Structure formats: structure tokens, C-alpha cells
Amino acid sequence: MGKKSSEAPDYSGMEAAAQYAAETSRDLGGRAIDFAERQYAENKPRLDAIGDGQIAAQAQQLEQGKDYFDYNKETFRPLEQGLVSDAQNFSSASYGEKMAGEASAAAGNAFANTQKSLARSDAARGLNPNSPAARAARQQASLGLAASRANSMTNATSQAEQLGWARRLDAGGLGRGLAGASSAAYQGSVGAGSAGANTYQAAGQNYQAGISSGAGIYNAGSQTQMSGLNSIMGTQTDIYSSNQEMQGAKFGAVMGLAGAGLGAMSDRRLKENVEFHHKDMNLNLNFYTFNYIKEPDRTFVGLMADEVVINYPYAVELGIDGYYSVDYGALNTRMLEITGKETA
């Protein structure tokens, strides 16, 4: 075998690292998805039970809110309407006249009763009821007593009305918080319903998040592998392009190389129209006429590397591009260009 000019780069380590990263990511991604599936299976029944409780609380609070509303509407609203009506009546002229009439009637009744009582008292004592002194005494006593009774009756009536008014106000106050309580119960039911809906969805959302996480890990591994392989491919492409440039340079300088007895591209794969020209008996090697595939208008006489390497491996070199060249100087001979000349 011929000697090599340089070793081709070894990308096996990079490729193995990229493959390992992809496999590791696939394993981690699969484990993440498996965990999400187990968590979903374990948590969904629990979350469903919690959600059922929250929906039941919603129904209960809705019922409670309606009960508060109905109780306020049927019991306390009529009471408050009556209080408003009474308050309006108390400030009216007709109510004042009514109260004055009642006070006057009470005073009259008290005066008549007092007169009768005094007459019975005078008769019992043997006094002449028609004497001026008796009449004056009766008159004075009856007026004081009548006034006292009238005031007492008026005050009692007023106190009774005020007490009734206060009791009704107290009763009305009991129901004033029912509207707020009803609203709070309805709002609580809405909150419980929303919480129940979120709880029902939590298991699925967590499952989706787990799948997304696993998929992300999968993709990260694949991207790492693709990045590594792209790097390898890019490097190989650069090497290939460099080799192509090197080949072009070699083909451009082939005459100078041959004339100086230096190496020249002698790989049969780079040549065409190859024909036997003569045999060098000293070297026991055949010379051929040919043209390079990239130089179709130029004709040369030279050796074939695959024949030279059999007996003179030290004179054959394998380039990094995978093609062989012959060191004509090592063989003390040269390659010639015979373009436009007769070949013998």
C-alpha cells in the first residue's frame, strides 16, 4: 500500500456524543410523559371528588341565597313598607287632628267621671251639693282631676304608639342584612362553581403540561443530534471543497510537477482515454497516454498509481481526498505532456 499524506478526521466521537444526547433525551422525555400519565391517573379521581364537593357547595349556596331572598321579600319587605307608610302618616295634618281629637275626648270623659265621683262624695258626707262652696270645690277638683286623667291617657296612648313603632323598627332591622347575605351567598356559589371547574380541569392541564415537557426534552435531544451531525456534515463539506480546490491546483500544475520530477496525480479514476504507450524495462512499469477528466484538451504520458504501488509502495501517496499520486522523483523518471505531438 502507498503512504498517506494525512489521516482523515475522526468524527466518530462527535457522532457518538450526538447519538448519546439524543438517546438520553428520548429516555428523559419518555420518563416525563410516563410520570405525567401516572400522575393523571392518580390525581384525576381525587380532583374529581374535590370538584364534585365544590359543585355541591355551589348548589347549596345558591339555595341559601334564594332562601334569604324569598324570606326578605315575603316577610321583611311588607314590614318595611308599613313602617314607611306610618312614618308618612305621622307627619300629616290628619294624624295631628286625630291625636288632638283623641286628647279632647279623653279630657271630656275624665271631667264627666270626676263630676260624678265628687257628687257621690258630697252626698255621702251630707253636704248640700248646690251650695256655692260645694260647687266651687267640685269644680276645682274636677278640673284638676280631668286634666290629670287626660294627660295620663294621652301619654299612655303616645307611649304605646312609640313602643309599637320601636318594635316594628327593631323587627325591620332584623331583615336588613338579608339582601347582603343573599348577594354574598350567590357570589359564593359563583366562586364555588368556578373553583370546581378549575379543579376538574387541573388533572388534564397537568397531563398536557407533562406531555409538553416530555416533547420538549425529546425535541432538545433531536436538535442536539441534528446539530452534531450538521457540524460533521459541514466539516466534511469544507474538506471536500478544499480537496476539490487542491485537485484543481494539482491539475493546473501537473506539467511543472512532471517536469521537475515531483509527484503527480496518477489515480486511474481521475483519467480517461487511457492507452498503453511503452514499458520501462528498468522499472518494469507500463507508461500510458491519457488525459485528465478535468483536462480533456491536454494529453500526457505517465504511470498508473495502482500498478506502481505493487512494487514501489514508497512512491505512492494517498491524499486526504482519497485519490493516489505517484512521486516520479522517487522513481527517477517523469510524466510528460505531449499535447499536439505524435505518440510513439
GROMACS .gro file of C-alpha atoms in nm, residues 114-271:
model
  158
  114THR     CA    1 -11.479   6.338   8.806
  115GLN     CA    2 -11.806   6.529   8.846
  116LYS     CA    3 -11.998   6.212   8.919
  117SER     CA    4 -11.741   6.100   9.170
  118LEU     CA    5 -11.749   6.433   9.357
  119ALA     CA    6 -12.131   6.435   9.371
  120ARG     CA    7 -12.133   6.093   9.525
  121SER     CA    8 -11.871   6.203   9.779
  122ASP     CA    9 -12.072   6.517   9.883
  123ALA     CA   10 -12.389   6.314   9.925
  124ALA     CA   11 -12.212   6.069  10.143
  125ARG     CA   12 -12.088   6.348  10.370
  126GLY     CA   13 -12.432   6.515  10.389
  127LEU     CA   14 -12.323   6.831  10.209
  128ASN     CA   15 -12.566   7.036  10.007
  129PRO     CA   16 -12.446   6.972   9.655
  130ASN     CA   17 -12.596   7.304   9.540
  131SER     CA   18 -12.412   7.522   9.789
  132PRO     CA   19 -12.161   7.767   9.636
  133ALA     CA   20 -11.876   7.616   9.836
  134ALA     CA   21 -11.959   7.262   9.727
  135ARG     CA   22 -11.994   7.363   9.366
  136ALA     CA   23 -11.664   7.553   9.374
  137ALA     CA   24 -11.486   7.264   9.537
  138ARG     CA   25 -11.629   7.021   9.288
  139GLN     CA   26 -11.539   7.249   9.002
  140GLN     CA   27 -11.179   7.290   9.117
  141ALA     CA   28 -11.128   6.926   9.193
  142SER     CA   29 -11.293   6.813   8.873
  143LEU     CA   30 -11.076   7.037   8.661
  144GLY     CA   31 -10.752   6.913   8.819
  145LEU     CA   32 -10.855   6.554   8.804
  146ALA     CA   33 -10.980   6.583   8.449
  147ALA     CA   34 -10.656   6.744   8.338
  148SER     CA   35 -10.454   6.473   8.510
  149ARG     CA   36 -10.657   6.193   8.358
  150ALA     CA   37 -10.645   6.349   8.012
  151ASN     CA   38 -10.267   6.387   8.029
  152SER     CA   39 -10.228   6.034   8.155
  153MET     CA   40 -10.442   5.890   7.879
  154THR     CA   41 -10.269   6.094   7.612
  155ASN     CA   42  -9.925   5.997   7.738
  156ALA     CA   43 -10.024   5.630   7.759
  157THR     CA   44 -10.155   5.633   7.405
  158SER     CA   45  -9.841   5.809   7.278
  159GLN     CA   46  -9.613   5.571   7.466
  160ALA     CA   47  -9.800   5.273   7.326
  161GLU     CA   48  -9.764   5.408   6.972
  162GLN     CA   49  -9.395   5.487   7.022
  163LEU     CA   50  -9.334   5.142   7.167
  164GLY     CA   51  -9.512   4.981   6.873
  165TRP     CA   52  -9.310   5.194   6.631
  166ALA     CA   53  -8.983   5.098   6.803
  167ARG     CA   54  -9.072   4.730   6.799
  168ARG     CA   55  -9.151   4.742   6.431
  169LEU     CA   56  -8.822   4.924   6.364
  170ASP     CA   57  -8.638   4.655   6.557
  171ALA     CA   58  -8.813   4.384   6.358
  172GLY     CA   59  -8.737   4.565   6.033
  173GLY     CA   60  -8.370   4.586   6.130
  174LEU     CA   61  -8.354   4.210   6.162
  175GLY     CA   62  -8.410   4.168   5.791
  176ARG     CA   63  -8.191   4.448   5.664
  177GLY     CA   64  -7.889   4.219   5.629
  178LEU     CA   65  -8.078   3.957   5.431
  179ALA     CA   66  -8.024   4.129   5.096
  180GLY     CA   67  -7.648   4.140   5.152
  181ALA     CA   68  -7.646   3.783   5.280
  182SER     CA   69  -7.838   3.671   4.973
  183SER     CA   70  -7.594   3.850   4.743
  184ALA     CA   71  -7.295   3.705   4.929
  185ALA     CA   72  -7.443   3.355   4.901
  186TYR     CA   73  -7.492   3.398   4.527
  187GLN     CA   74  -7.137   3.527   4.488
  188GLY     CA   75  -7.009   3.236   4.695
  189SER     CA   76  -7.191   2.995   4.467
  190VAL     CA   77  -7.028   3.152   4.163
  191GLY     CA   78  -6.686   3.120   4.327
  192ALA     CA   79  -6.750   2.759   4.423
  193GLY     CA   80  -6.862   2.679   4.069
  194SER     CA   81  -6.553   2.840   3.919
  195ALA     CA   82  -6.328   2.658   4.166
  196GLY     CA   83  -6.500   2.329   4.081
  197ALA     CA   84  -6.450   2.386   3.708
  198ASN     CA   85  -6.081   2.466   3.762
  199THR     CA   86  -6.038   2.159   3.979
  200TYR     CA   87  -6.196   1.936   3.713
  201GLN     CA   88  -5.957   2.079   3.454
  202ALA     CA   89  -5.645   2.063   3.671
  203ALA     CA   90  -5.570   1.694   3.605
  204GLY     CA   91  -5.591   1.736   3.229
  205GLN     CA   92  -5.389   2.057   3.235
  206ASN     CA   93  -5.114   1.894   3.438
  207TYR     CA   94  -5.116   1.599   3.199
  208GLN     CA   95  -5.084   1.829   2.900
  209ALA     CA   96  -4.801   2.016   3.071
  210GLY     CA   97  -4.620   1.688   3.134
  211ILE     CA   98  -4.660   1.580   2.772
  212SER     CA   99  -4.535   1.919   2.655
  213SER     CA  100  -4.235   1.891   2.884
  214GLY     CA  101  -4.156   1.541   2.758
  215ALA     CA  102  -4.195   1.652   2.398
  216GLY     CA  103  -3.963   1.944   2.468
  217ILE     CA  104  -3.698   1.708   2.603
  218TYR     CA  105  -3.743   1.483   2.301
  219ASN     CA  106  -3.700   1.777   2.067
  220ALA     CA  107  -3.395   1.904   2.256
  221GLY     CA  108  -3.223   1.569   2.210
  222SER     CA  109  -3.313   1.552   1.843
  223GLN     CA  110  -3.190   1.906   1.790
  224THR     CA  111  -2.865   1.824   1.968
  225GLN     CA  112  -2.815   1.521   1.744
  226MET     CA  113  -2.903   1.718   1.432
  227SER     CA  114  -2.667   1.995   1.537
  228GLY     CA  115  -2.384   1.748   1.584
  229LEU     CA  116  -2.449   1.576   1.254
  230ASN     CA  117  -2.481   1.909   1.077
  231SER     CA  118  -2.146   2.010   1.222
  232ILE     CA  119  -1.992   1.688   1.093
  233MET     CA  120  -2.152   1.735   0.754
  234GLY     CA  121  -2.037   2.096   0.740
  235THR     CA  122  -1.681   1.998   0.823
  236GLN     CA  123  -1.684   1.720   0.567
  237THR     CA  124  -1.824   1.958   0.310
  238ASP     CA  125  -1.545   2.204   0.384
  239ILE     CA  126  -1.289   1.927   0.349
  240TYR     CA  127  -1.445   1.814   0.022
  241SER     CA  128  -1.440   2.168  -0.113
  242SER     CA  129  -1.081   2.209  -0.002
  243ASN     CA  130  -0.990   1.881  -0.173
  244GLN     CA  131  -1.159   1.995  -0.490
  245GLU     CA  132  -0.956   2.312  -0.483
  246MET     CA  133  -0.642   2.112  -0.417
  247GLN     CA  134  -0.718   1.884  -0.711
  248GLY     CA  135  -0.770   2.184  -0.935
  249ALA     CA  136  -0.438   2.324  -0.823
  250LYS     CA  137  -0.270   1.989  -0.886
  251PHE     CA  138  -0.419   1.962  -1.232
  252GLY     CA  139  -0.312   2.318  -1.311
  253ALA     CA  140   0.048   2.247  -1.208
  254VAL     CA  141   0.079   1.893  -1.345
  255MET     CA  142   0.329   1.986  -1.613
  256GLY     CA  143   0.552   2.167  -1.370
  257LEU     CA  144   0.539   1.873  -1.131
  258ALA     CA  145   0.624   1.623  -1.404
  259GLY     CA  146   0.899   1.838  -1.544
  260ALA     CA  147   1.058   1.876  -1.203
  261GLY     CA  148   1.032   1.503  -1.131
  262LEU     CA  149   0.790   1.561  -0.845
  263GLY     CA  150   0.465   1.383  -0.765
  264ALA     CA  151   0.166   1.395  -0.996
  265MET     CA  152  -0.195   1.276  -0.974
  266SER     CA  153  -0.179   0.922  -1.106
  267ASP     CA  154  -0.506   0.771  -0.987
  268ARG     CA  155  -0.676   0.587  -1.272
  269ARG     CA  156  -1.014   0.718  -1.153
  270LEU     CA  157  -0.910   1.072  -1.249
  271LYS     CA  158  -0.814   0.979  -1.606
   0.00000   0.00000   0.00000
